[in-house]
């Protein structure tokens, strides 16, 4: 068999892998990144690119200064008995320094999340802003010819392949038909994108997770990291207890890569591993009743490779996946894209109901919380499903899932059955298979509460996170006082069915605070690290804030690289 050599072999090219790869190369190691897919980037390339990184330098520069005990105690309250202080401290201590490193030494730049609150504003020590960062937009041309190897954004979340940055840019797109300034912003952006399509056959102004991956990859190439696509790792090489490399299956045949300082597994967890889903997700008894929006190549390889070296997968988390309501978007080839509903649920004028026509949750809460509420509300033996319901005015302003707002046509999404429509609520209920009287009663009650500005049933719009996700301006223009609530009044009415899905998985290989994978008796397995979602989440199945997968993925990748290089973390 052919052989290759490096110091650190990183398996998987999402944020978890690339953070470690870039850092290790800066510390002088020769690094190879093996990626199974034809393109690098994984789910990270589809993500919002937000990272929960409390006490980060951008917050501090804006005057948001908090002692480590603030986010630490927030986690302590959120995670309860599952709080692991050693890992939480290691993360919170290193996160600001990790950001400092990437800002100073690499192509990655950040934009602040100083107005983004934690998910659970009622938990002690929750923050109203300053604990998160997003990757700044990145010019794809900086990748040169390797842009062809970059995974494009998830098509359903783009406009003609153009990613739309969260925050101000998204607001411009939603207001394009109502506000001249937004119209011009969108026109310019779309024109520039069409120019990119003509010249490069893809958009070059990259945003969100696509920008994060590209900035990391560009930084990796600058310091000589060898990123090999179409090269799945199939087996670990070992010398006694020590992991010394892996066998990659490349287009030119298998190759043994020997890694003097070790191997970091960052294959993105098990979102598409039917067997592991069956074992760890109670709502998926056959392993198929879970439709993750994560990258399809994430089939649990890292967890199996780890187990082959004696590692254990954590099974004690509150939830084994980062849950999200997902709708299934029919594709021309008969398959379905999995669309995660992250944005429109909190906007004024939408409700979520089950087949009985009843609401079951505060729709403006996080995707993880809404999905947990749906799981709780679903009687045993019934399918886990719900419908997002809105009226015509909402539909044209915000869109519903993969069905986009005006001026995009609704016809194709109605024709393929994704979007359901009814002239009346009763007709919509009939089309969806929802109890019509239940839905009518729910909307009547909801409309009254919306006009009064108070959700007596689920307290929608009462936390800073709810309000940030809502739309206070749009609501105020209509005289509604709750940023997340508006009446559903004018038909036709629309609905999209959602099922149980996720953004990725939480359960992973047990590790210590240096990201070293632990063996059966809790001892580190020499030469083996885990990153990203291959690492058992330090949040233990809880979801305290947006960015709690990418923040730790970036931070522990940085920590692991220092450990593998035998270098102390910089002060
Ligand atoms: C639409 C969407 C939005 C999201 N937004 C956010 C957000 O804003 N903030 C946040 O924190 N999280 C977000 N998430 C979740 C986040 O994207 C993931 O948790 C994160 O990207 C996982 O990073 P990773 O490095 O573990 O895996 P990935 O980025 O998925 O990378 C894993 C890579 O490993 C490769 N691989 C698998 N098996 C092998 C093998 N045997 N050999 C070689 N390579 C292999 C895969 O092909 C893949 O490319 C979002 C998810 C989605 C779907």
Coordinates of C-alpha atoms and ligand atoms in Angstrom, one line a residue:
X1 CA 0.0 0.0 0.0
X2 CA 1.2 3.5 -0.7
X3 CA 2.4 5.5 2.3
X4 CA 2.3 9.1 3.4
X5 CA 3.7 11.0 6.4
X6 CA 2.7 14.0 8.4
X7 CA 2.6 15.2 12.0
X8 CA -1.1 15.7 12.4
X9 CA -3.8 13.9 10.4
X10 CA -7.1 15.7 10.5
X11 CA -10.1 13.7 9.4
X12 CA -13.0 15.9 8.2
X13 CA -12.9 19.4 6.9
X14 CA -15.6 21.4 8.8
X15 CA -14.8 23.9 11.5
X16 CA -13.8 21.3 14.0
X17 CA -11.1 19.9 11.7
X18 CA -9.9 23.1 10.0
X19 CA -9.5 25.0 13.2
X20 CA -7.1 22.4 14.5
X21 CA -5.4 22.1 11.1
X22 CA -4.7 25.8 10.7
X23 CA -3.5 26.1 14.3
X24 CA -1.2 23.1 14.1
X25 CA 0.4 24.3 10.9
X26 CA 1.1 27.7 12.5
X27 CA 2.7 25.8 15.3
X28 CA 5.1 24.2 12.8
X29 CA 3.4 20.8 12.2
X30 CA 3.0 19.2 8.8
X31 CA -0.8 18.7 8.5
X32 CA -2.9 16.6 6.1
X33 CA -6.7 17.0 6.1
X34 CA -8.6 14.1 4.7
X35 CA -12.1 14.8 3.5
X36 CA -14.5 12.1 2.3
X37 CA -16.8 14.3 0.1
X38 CA -15.7 15.8 -3.3
X39 CA -15.8 19.2 -1.6
X40 CA -14.6 20.4 1.7
X41 CA -16.6 22.3 4.3
X42 CA -19.1 19.8 5.7
X43 CA -22.2 21.1 7.5
X44 CA -20.1 24.1 8.5
X45 CA -20.3 25.4 4.9
X46 CA -24.1 25.3 5.2
X47 CA -24.3 26.8 8.6
X48 CA -25.1 30.3 9.9
X49 CA -21.4 30.6 10.9
X50 CA -22.3 31.9 14.4
X51 CA -20.0 30.9 17.2
X52 CA -20.8 31.2 20.9
X53 CA -17.6 32.6 22.3
X54 CA -18.2 34.5 25.5
X55 CA -15.7 37.3 26.5
X56 CA -14.5 37.5 22.9
X57 CA -12.3 40.5 22.0
X58 CA -14.9 42.2 19.8
X59 CA -17.3 42.3 22.7
X60 CA -14.6 43.6 25.0
X61 CA -13.7 46.3 22.5
X62 CA -17.3 47.3 22.5
X63 CA -17.2 47.7 26.3
X64 CA -19.0 44.4 27.1
X65 CA -16.7 43.0 29.7
X66 CA -17.7 40.1 31.9
X67 CA -15.8 37.9 34.3
X68 CA -15.5 34.2 33.4
X69 CA -18.0 33.4 36.2
X70 CA -20.8 35.0 34.3
X71 CA -21.0 32.6 31.3
X72 CA -19.7 29.8 33.5
X73 CA -22.6 30.2 35.9
X74 CA -25.0 30.5 33.0
X75 CA -23.8 27.1 31.8
X76 CA -24.0 25.8 35.3
X77 CA -27.7 26.7 35.6
X78 CA -28.5 25.6 32.1
X79 CA -26.8 22.2 32.2
X80 CA -27.6 21.4 35.8
X81 CA -26.3 17.9 36.8
X82 CA -24.7 17.5 33.4
X83 CA -22.4 20.6 33.9
X84 CA -18.7 19.6 33.4
X85 CA -16.8 22.4 35.0
X86 CA -13.4 21.3 33.8
X87 CA -14.4 21.4 30.1
X88 CA -16.6 24.5 30.5
X89 CA -13.6 26.4 32.1
X90 CA -11.2 25.2 29.5
X91 CA -13.5 26.4 26.8
X92 CA -14.3 29.8 28.3
X93 CA -10.7 30.4 29.2
X94 CA -9.4 29.6 25.7
X95 CA -12.2 31.0 23.5
X96 CA -11.0 34.7 23.6
X97 CA -7.4 33.6 22.9
X98 CA -8.5 31.4 20.1
X99 CA -10.3 34.4 18.5
X100 CA -7.2 36.5 19.0
X101 CA -5.0 33.9 17.3
X102 CA -7.3 33.7 14.2
X103 CA -7.6 37.4 14.0
X104 CA -3.9 38.1 14.2
X105 CA -2.5 35.2 12.2
X106 CA -5.0 34.0 9.6
X107 CA -7.5 35.2 7.0
X108 CA -10.5 34.7 9.2
X109 CA -12.2 37.9 10.4
X110 CA -15.2 38.1 12.7
X111 CA -18.3 40.3 13.0
X112 CA -19.7 40.8 16.4
X113 CA -22.9 39.4 18.0
X114 CA -23.1 42.1 20.5
X115 CA -26.9 42.4 20.2
X116 CA -27.5 38.7 20.2
X117 CA -28.9 37.3 23.4
X118 CA -28.6 33.8 24.8
X119 CA -31.5 31.6 24.2
X120 CA -32.9 31.5 27.7
X121 CA -33.2 35.0 29.1
X122 CA -34.8 33.8 32.3
X123 CA -31.9 31.6 33.3
X124 CA -29.6 33.4 35.8
X125 CA -26.5 34.9 34.2
X126 CA -28.0 34.9 30.7
X127 CA -26.6 37.6 28.5
X128 CA -28.4 40.0 26.2
X129 CA -25.5 40.2 23.9
X130 CA -21.7 40.0 23.4
X131 CA -21.2 36.3 23.6
X132 CA -21.2 35.4 20.0
X133 CA -19.3 36.1 16.8
X134 CA -19.9 35.3 13.1
X135 CA -17.4 34.8 10.3
X136 CA -17.2 38.1 8.3
X137 CA -18.0 37.9 4.6
X138 CA -15.2 36.5 2.6
X139 CA -14.1 36.9 -1.1
X140 CA -14.1 33.4 -2.7
X141 CA -11.5 34.6 -5.2
X142 CA -8.9 34.3 -2.5
X143 CA -9.1 30.5 -2.8
X144 CA -7.9 30.6 -6.4
X145 CA -8.5 27.4 -8.2
X146 CA -9.4 25.6 -5.0
X147 CA -12.8 27.4 -5.0
X148 CA -13.9 24.4 -7.1
X149 CA -13.4 22.2 -4.0
X150 CA -15.5 24.4 -1.7
X151 CA -18.9 23.1 -0.8
X152 CA -21.5 25.7 -1.8
X153 CA -24.2 26.9 0.6
X154 CA -27.3 24.7 1.1
X155 CA -29.3 25.6 -2.1
X156 CA -32.6 25.9 -0.3
X157 CA -31.3 28.7 2.0
X158 CA -29.9 30.8 -0.9
X159 CA -31.3 32.9 -3.7
X160 CA -29.9 31.5 -7.0
X161 CA -27.0 30.1 -5.0
X162 CA -26.3 33.4 -3.3
X163 CA -26.0 33.2 0.5
X164 CA -27.7 35.9 2.5
X165 CA -25.9 37.1 5.6
X166 CA -28.0 37.1 8.8
X167 CA -28.8 40.4 10.4
X168 CA -28.9 43.7 8.4
X169 CA -28.6 42.0 5.0
X170 CA -31.4 39.6 5.6
X171 CA -33.6 42.5 6.7
X172 CA -32.8 44.2 3.4
X173 CA -34.0 41.2 1.5
X174 CA -37.2 40.9 3.5
X175 CA -38.0 44.6 3.0
X176 CA -36.9 44.7 -0.7
X177 CA -40.5 45.1 -1.9
X178 CA -41.4 47.8 0.7
X179 CA -38.4 50.0 1.2
X180 CA -36.5 51.8 -1.6
X181 CA -33.1 51.6 0.3
X182 CA -33.6 47.8 0.7
X183 CA -34.7 47.5 -2.9
X184 CA -31.4 49.1 -4.1
X185 CA -29.3 47.1 -1.7
X186 CA -30.8 43.9 -3.0
X187 CA -30.6 45.0 -6.6
X188 CA -26.9 45.7 -6.3
X189 CA -26.2 42.5 -4.5
X190 CA -28.2 40.4 -7.0
X191 CA -26.4 42.1 -9.9
X192 CA -23.0 41.4 -8.4
X193 CA -24.0 37.8 -7.8
X194 CA -25.2 37.3 -11.5
X195 CA -21.9 38.8 -12.6
X196 CA -20.1 36.2 -10.4
X197 CA -22.2 33.4 -11.9
X198 CA -21.3 34.5 -15.4
X199 CA -17.6 34.8 -14.6
X200 CA -17.0 32.1 -12.1
X201 CA -20.2 29.9 -12.3
X202 CA -20.8 30.5 -8.5
X203 CA -21.2 33.4 -6.1
X204 CA -18.0 34.8 -4.8
X205 CA -19.2 37.0 -1.9
X206 CA -19.4 34.3 0.7
X207 CA -21.2 34.7 4.0
X208 CA -22.0 32.9 7.2
X209 CA -20.7 29.3 7.5
X210 CA -19.5 29.3 3.9
X211 CA -17.3 32.3 4.7
X212 CA -16.1 30.6 7.8
X213 CA -15.0 27.5 6.0
X214 CA -13.4 29.5 3.1
X215 CA -11.5 31.7 5.4
X216 CA -10.2 28.6 7.3
X217 CA -9.3 26.8 4.1
X218 CA -7.5 29.9 2.7
X219 CA -5.6 30.2 5.9
X220 CA -4.8 26.5 5.8
X221 CA -3.4 26.7 2.3
X222 CA -1.3 29.7 3.2
X223 CA 0.6 27.6 5.8
X224 CA 0.9 24.5 3.6
X225 CA -1.9 22.3 4.9
X226 CA -2.7 19.6 2.4
X227 CA -6.5 19.3 2.1
X228 CA -7.4 16.1 0.2
X229 CA -11.0 15.7 -0.9
X230 CA -12.5 12.3 -2.0
X231 CA -10.3 10.7 0.6
X232 CA -12.4 9.0 3.4
X233 CA -10.6 7.6 6.4
X234 CA -11.5 3.9 6.7
X235 CA -9.3 2.6 9.4
X236 CA -7.0 3.8 12.2
X237 CA -3.4 2.7 12.4
X238 CA -2.1 1.9 15.8
X239 CA 1.1 1.0 17.6
X240 CA -0.1 -0.6 20.8
X241 CA -2.4 1.8 22.5
X242 CA -1.2 4.7 20.4
X243 CA -3.0 5.9 17.3
X244 CA -0.4 6.6 14.6
X245 CA -2.3 7.4 11.5
X246 CA -5.1 6.1 9.3
X247 CA -5.8 4.4 6.0
X248 CA -7.4 6.8 3.5
X249 CA -9.3 5.5 0.4
X250 CA -8.3 8.0 -2.3
X251 CA -9.2 8.1 -6.0
X252 CA -5.8 6.6 -6.6
X253 CA -6.3 3.7 -4.2
X254 CA -5.7 3.3 -0.5
X255 CA -2.9 5.0 1.3
X256 CA -1.5 4.6 4.8
X257 CA -0.9 8.0 6.3
X258 CA 1.4 7.9 9.3
X259 CA 1.0 10.9 11.7
X260 CA 3.8 11.4 14.2
X261 CA 1.7 13.6 16.6
X262 CA -1.6 12.0 16.2
X263 CA -5.0 11.9 14.5
X264 CA -7.9 14.3 15.0
X265 CA -11.4 12.9 14.2
X266 CA -13.8 15.6 13.0
X267 CA -16.3 13.8 10.8
X268 CA -19.3 15.8 12.0
X269 CA -21.0 13.2 14.3
X270 CA -23.7 10.8 13.2
X271 CA -26.6 12.8 11.7
X272 CA -26.9 10.3 8.8
X273 CA -25.9 7.1 10.6
X274 CA -29.2 5.1 10.8
X275 CA -27.9 2.6 13.3
X276 CA -26.6 5.2 15.7
X277 CA -29.8 7.3 15.3
X278 CA -31.8 4.2 16.2
X279 CA -29.7 3.7 19.3
X280 CA -29.6 7.3 20.6
X281 CA -32.7 9.1 19.3
X282 CA -35.8 7.7 21.0
X283 CA -38.1 9.5 18.4
X284 CA -36.4 7.5 15.6
X285 CA -37.1 3.9 16.6
X286 CA -35.9 2.5 13.3
X287 CA -33.2 5.2 12.8
X288 CA -35.1 6.7 9.8
X289 CA -37.6 9.0 11.5
X290 CA -35.0 11.8 11.9
X291 CA -34.3 14.1 8.9
X292 CA -31.1 16.0 9.7
X293 CA -30.2 19.1 7.8
X294 CA -26.5 18.2 8.3
X295 CA -24.1 17.3 5.5
X296 CA -25.0 13.9 4.0
X297 CA -21.4 12.6 4.3
X298 CA -21.7 12.8 8.1
X299 CA -22.5 9.1 8.6
X300 CA -20.9 8.5 12.0
X301 CA -17.4 7.4 10.7
X302 CA -15.5 9.3 13.3
X303 CA -17.4 7.7 16.1
X304 CA -16.8 4.2 14.7
X305 CA -13.1 4.9 14.1
X306 CA -12.8 6.2 17.7
X307 CA -14.6 3.1 19.1
X308 CA -12.2 0.9 17.1
X309 CA -9.4 2.4 19.2
X310 CA -11.2 1.8 22.5
X311 CA -13.1 5.1 22.8
X312 CA -16.6 5.5 24.2
X313 CA -19.5 7.4 22.8
X314 CA -21.4 9.5 25.4
X315 CA -25.0 8.4 26.0
X316 CA -25.8 10.6 29.0
X317 CA -26.7 13.8 27.4
X318 CA -30.2 15.3 27.6
X319 CA -30.6 15.0 23.8
X320 CA -28.2 13.2 21.4
X321 CA -28.8 15.8 18.7
X322 CA -29.1 19.5 18.1
X323 CA -32.8 19.3 17.3
X324 CA -34.6 21.4 14.8
X325 CA -37.9 21.3 12.9
X326 CA -37.1 20.3 9.3
X327 CA -39.3 20.3 6.2
X328 CA -38.8 18.0 3.3
X329 CA -38.4 19.8 0.0
X330 CA -39.1 17.6 -3.0
X331 CA -36.3 17.5 -5.6
X332 CA -36.5 16.7 -9.3
X333 CA -34.8 13.4 -8.8
X334 CA -37.4 12.2 -6.3
X335 CA -35.3 12.8 -3.3
X336 CA -35.9 15.4 -0.5
X337 CA -33.8 18.3 0.7
X338 CA -34.0 18.8 4.5
X339 CA -34.8 22.4 5.2
X340 CA -34.2 23.6 8.8
X341 CA -36.6 26.2 10.1
X342 CA -34.4 28.7 11.9
X343 CA -35.8 32.1 11.1
X344 CA -39.4 32.6 10.2
X345 CA -41.0 30.8 13.2
X346 CA -40.5 33.9 15.4
X347 CA -41.9 36.5 13.0
X348 CA -45.4 38.0 13.6
X349 CA -48.2 36.1 12.0
X350 CA -47.2 32.5 12.2
X351 CA -48.3 29.6 14.4
X352 CA -47.3 26.0 14.7
X353 CA -49.9 23.3 15.2
X354 CA -50.1 19.6 15.5
X355 CA -52.7 17.5 13.6
X356 CA -55.3 18.4 16.3
X357 CA -55.0 22.0 15.3
X358 CA -53.5 23.0 18.7
X359 CA -50.4 25.0 19.3
X360 CA -47.9 23.1 21.4
X361 CA -45.0 25.6 21.9
X362 CA -43.7 29.1 21.8
X363 CA -42.9 29.2 18.1
X364 CA -40.3 31.9 18.7
X365 CA -38.1 29.8 21.0
X366 CA -35.0 28.1 19.7
X367 CA -35.3 25.3 17.1
X368 CA -34.1 22.9 19.8
X369 CA -36.7 24.0 22.3
X370 CA -39.5 23.9 19.8
X371 CA -38.6 20.5 18.7
X372 CA -38.3 19.2 22.3
X373 CA -41.8 20.6 22.9
X374 CA -43.1 18.8 19.8
X375 CA -41.6 15.5 21.0
X376 CA -43.3 16.0 24.4
X377 CA -46.6 16.9 22.8
X378 CA -46.7 13.9 20.4
X379 CA -48.5 10.9 21.9
X380 CA -46.6 7.6 21.7
X381 CA -47.1 5.9 18.4
X382 CA -48.0 9.0 16.5
X383 CA -45.7 10.5 13.9
X384 CA -43.7 13.4 15.1
X385 CA -44.9 16.2 12.9
X386 CA -46.4 19.7 12.9
X387 CA -47.5 22.4 10.5
X388 CA -46.3 26.0 10.2
X389 CA -49.4 28.0 9.4
X390 CA -49.6 31.6 8.1
X391 CA -51.7 33.9 6.1
X392 CA -51.1 35.5 2.7
X393 CA -49.6 38.7 3.9
X394 CA -47.0 36.7 6.0
X395 CA -46.3 34.4 3.2
X396 CA -45.4 37.2 0.8
X397 CA -43.4 39.1 3.3
X398 CA -41.3 36.4 5.0
X399 CA -41.9 33.3 3.0
X400 CA -42.4 29.9 4.7
X401 CA -39.4 27.6 4.8
X402 CA -38.0 26.9 1.3
X403 CA -41.0 28.8 -0.2
X404 CA -39.6 32.3 -0.7
X405 CA -41.3 35.6 -0.2
X406 CA -42.4 38.0 -3.0
X407 CA -41.5 38.5 -5.7
X408 CA -40.5 34.9 -6.0
X409 CA -43.3 32.8 -7.4
X410 CA -45.1 30.3 -5.2
X411 CA -46.2 28.1 -8.1
X412 CA -43.4 25.6 -8.1
X413 CA -43.6 24.9 -4.3
X414 CA -47.4 24.5 -4.6
X415 CA -47.1 22.2 -7.6
X416 CA -44.5 19.9 -5.9
X417 CA -46.7 19.6 -2.8
X418 CA -44.2 21.3 -0.4
X419 CA -46.5 24.3 0.2
X420 CA -50.1 23.7 1.1
X421 CA -52.7 26.4 0.4
X422 CA -56.4 26.9 1.3
X423 CA -58.7 29.8 0.6
X424 CA -60.0 29.4 4.2
X425 CA -58.5 27.9 7.3
X426 CA -60.9 25.0 7.0
X427 CA -59.8 24.3 3.5
X428 CA -56.2 24.5 4.5
X429 CA -56.8 22.1 7.4
X430 CA -58.5 19.7 5.0
X431 CA -55.6 19.8 2.5
X432 CA -53.1 19.1 5.4
X433 CA -55.1 16.6 7.3
X434 CA -55.4 18.9 10.3
X435 CA -58.6 19.0 12.4
X436 CA -60.4 22.0 10.9
X437 CA -62.4 23.0 14.0
X438 CA -59.2 22.8 16.1
X439 CA -57.3 25.0 13.7
X440 CA -60.1 27.5 13.5
X441 CA -60.5 27.8 17.3
X442 CA -56.7 28.1 17.7
X443 CA -56.4 30.9 15.1
X444 CA -59.4 32.7 16.7
X445 CA -57.8 32.6 20.1
X446 CA -54.3 33.4 18.7
X447 CA -55.6 36.4 16.8
X448 CA -57.2 37.9 19.9
X449 CA -54.0 37.3 21.9
X450 CA -51.9 38.8 19.1
X451 CA -54.0 42.0 19.0
X452 CA -53.6 42.2 22.8
X453 CA -49.9 41.6 22.4
X454 CA -49.7 38.8 25.0
X455 CA -49.4 35.1 24.5
X456 CA -51.4 33.7 27.4
X457 CA -50.5 30.1 26.4
X458 CA -46.8 30.0 25.7
X459 CA -45.4 33.5 26.6
X460 CA -44.2 34.2 23.0
X461 CA -42.2 37.3 22.6
X462 CA -41.3 37.6 26.3
X463 CA -37.5 36.9 26.2
X464 CA -34.8 39.0 24.6
X465 CA -34.1 36.1 22.2
X466 CA -37.7 35.8 21.1
X467 CA -37.8 39.6 20.4
X468 CA -34.5 39.6 18.5
X469 CA -35.9 36.8 16.3
X470 CA -39.2 38.6 15.8
X471 CA -39.8 41.8 13.9
X472 CA -40.6 44.7 16.1
X473 CA -40.6 47.2 13.1
X474 CA -43.0 45.2 11.0
X475 CA -45.3 44.6 14.0
X476 CA -45.3 48.2 15.0
X477 CA -46.1 49.4 11.5
X478 CA -49.3 47.3 11.9
X479 CA -50.1 48.4 15.4
X480 CA -49.1 45.1 17.0
X481 CA -47.3 45.5 20.2
X482 CA -45.6 42.0 20.4
X483 CA -42.6 41.6 18.0
X484 CA -43.4 37.9 17.5
X485 CA -47.2 38.1 17.2
X486 CA -49.6 39.2 14.5
X487 CA -53.1 37.9 13.6
X488 CA -53.6 35.4 10.7
X489 CA -56.4 37.2 8.9
X490 CA -56.4 37.3 5.2
X491 CA -56.6 34.2 3.0
X492 CA -55.4 32.3 1.3
X493 CA -53.7 30.5 4.1
X494 CA -50.6 28.5 3.8
X495 CA -48.9 25.6 5.6
X496 CA -45.7 23.6 5.5
X497 CA -45.3 20.3 7.3
X498 CA -42.3 19.9 9.6
X499 CA -40.8 16.7 11.0
X500 CA -38.1 15.8 13.5
X501 CA -34.6 16.8 12.4
X502 CA -31.4 18.4 13.6
X503 CA -28.5 20.7 12.7
X504 CA -26.1 18.0 13.8
X505 CA -25.5 15.7 16.7
X506 CA -24.4 16.2 20.2
X507 CA -23.5 12.7 21.4
X508 CA -19.9 11.9 20.5
X509 CA -16.6 10.6 21.7
X510 CA -15.8 11.2 25.3
X511 CA -12.9 13.6 25.6
X512 CA -11.0 15.5 28.3
X513 CA -10.4 19.3 28.4
X514 CA -7.6 19.0 25.9
X515 CA -9.9 17.2 23.3
X516 CA -8.0 14.0 23.9
X517 CA -10.2 11.0 23.3
X518 CA -10.7 8.9 26.4
X519 CA -10.6 5.1 26.6
X520 CA -12.8 2.7 28.5
X521 CA -11.4 3.6 31.9
X522 CA -11.3 7.4 31.3
X523 CA -7.6 7.4 30.3
X524 CA -6.5 9.5 27.2
X525 CA -5.9 7.3 24.1
X526 CA -2.4 8.5 23.0
X527 CA -2.4 10.2 19.6
X528 CA -6.2 10.5 19.3
X529 CA -8.2 13.7 19.4
X530 CA -11.8 14.6 18.6
X531 CA -13.1 17.8 17.2
X532 CA -16.4 19.4 16.2
X533 CA -19.4 17.1 16.6
X534 CA -17.3 13.9 16.9
X535 CA -16.5 15.2 20.4
X536 CA -19.2 14.6 23.0
X537 CA -20.8 18.0 23.3
X538 CA -19.8 20.0 26.4
X539 CA -23.4 21.2 26.4
X540 CA -24.5 17.6 27.2
X541 CA -27.6 17.8 25.0
X542 CA -28.7 21.3 26.2
X543 CA -28.8 24.3 23.9
X544 CA -28.1 27.5 25.9
X545 CA -27.3 29.8 22.9
X546 CA -26.9 30.0 19.2
X547 CA -23.4 29.0 18.1
X548 CA -22.8 26.4 20.8
X549 CA -21.5 23.8 18.3
X550 CA -19.2 26.0 16.2
X551 CA -17.8 28.0 19.2
X552 CA -16.5 24.9 21.0
X553 CA -15.6 23.3 17.6
X554 CA -13.2 26.2 16.9
X555 CA -11.9 26.5 20.4
X556 CA -11.2 22.8 21.1
X557 CA -9.6 22.5 17.6
X558 CA -7.2 25.2 18.7
X559 CA -6.6 23.6 22.0
X560 CA -6.1 20.1 20.5
X561 CA -3.5 21.5 18.0
X562 CA -1.5 23.0 20.9
X563 CA -1.6 19.7 22.8
X564 CA -0.6 17.7 19.7
X565 CA 2.3 20.2 19.1
X566 CA 3.4 19.9 22.7
X567 CA 3.0 23.7 23.1
X568 CA 1.3 25.5 25.9
X569 CA -1.7 27.7 25.2
X570 CA -0.5 31.3 24.8
X571 CA -1.4 33.5 27.7
Ligands
LIG1 C1 -28.5 25.3 8.1 C2 -27.6 25.1 9.3 C3 -27.2 26.2 10.1 C4 -26.4 26.1 11.2 N1 -26.0 27.2 11.8 C5 -25.1 27.1 12.9 C6 -24.6 28.3 13.5 O1 -24.8 29.4 13.1 N2 -23.8 28.1 14.6 C7 -23.5 26.8 15.1 O2 -22.8 26.7 16.1 N3 -23.9 25.7 14.5 C8 -24.7 25.8 13.4 N4 -25.1 24.7 12.7 C9 -24.6 23.4 13.1 C10 -23.1 23.3 12.6 O3 -23.1 23.6 11.3 C11 -22.5 22.0 12.9 O4 -22.7 21.6 14.2 C12 -21.0 22.1 12.6 O5 -20.8 22.6 11.3 C13 -20.3 20.7 12.7 O6 -18.9 20.9 12.4 P1 -18.0 19.7 12.3 O7 -16.6 20.2 12.0 O8 -18.1 18.8 13.4 O9 -18.6 18.9 11.0 P2 -18.8 19.3 9.5 O10 -18.7 20.7 9.3 O11 -20.0 18.6 9.1 O12 -17.6 18.6 8.8 C14 -17.4 17.2 8.9 C15 -16.7 16.7 7.6 O13 -16.2 15.4 7.8 C16 -16.3 14.7 6.6 N5 -16.2 13.2 6.8 C17 -17.2 12.4 7.3 N6 -16.7 11.2 7.4 C18 -15.4 11.2 6.9 C19 -14.4 10.2 6.7 N7 -14.5 8.9 7.0 N8 -13.2 10.7 6.2 C20 -13.0 12.0 5.9 N9 -13.9 12.9 6.0 C21 -15.1 12.5 6.6 C22 -17.7 15.1 6.1 O14 -17.9 14.9 4.7 C23 -17.7 16.6 6.4 O15 -17.2 17.4 5.3 C24 -26.0 24.8 11.6 C25 -26.3 23.7 10.8 C26 -27.2 23.8 9.7 C27 -27.5 22.6 8.9

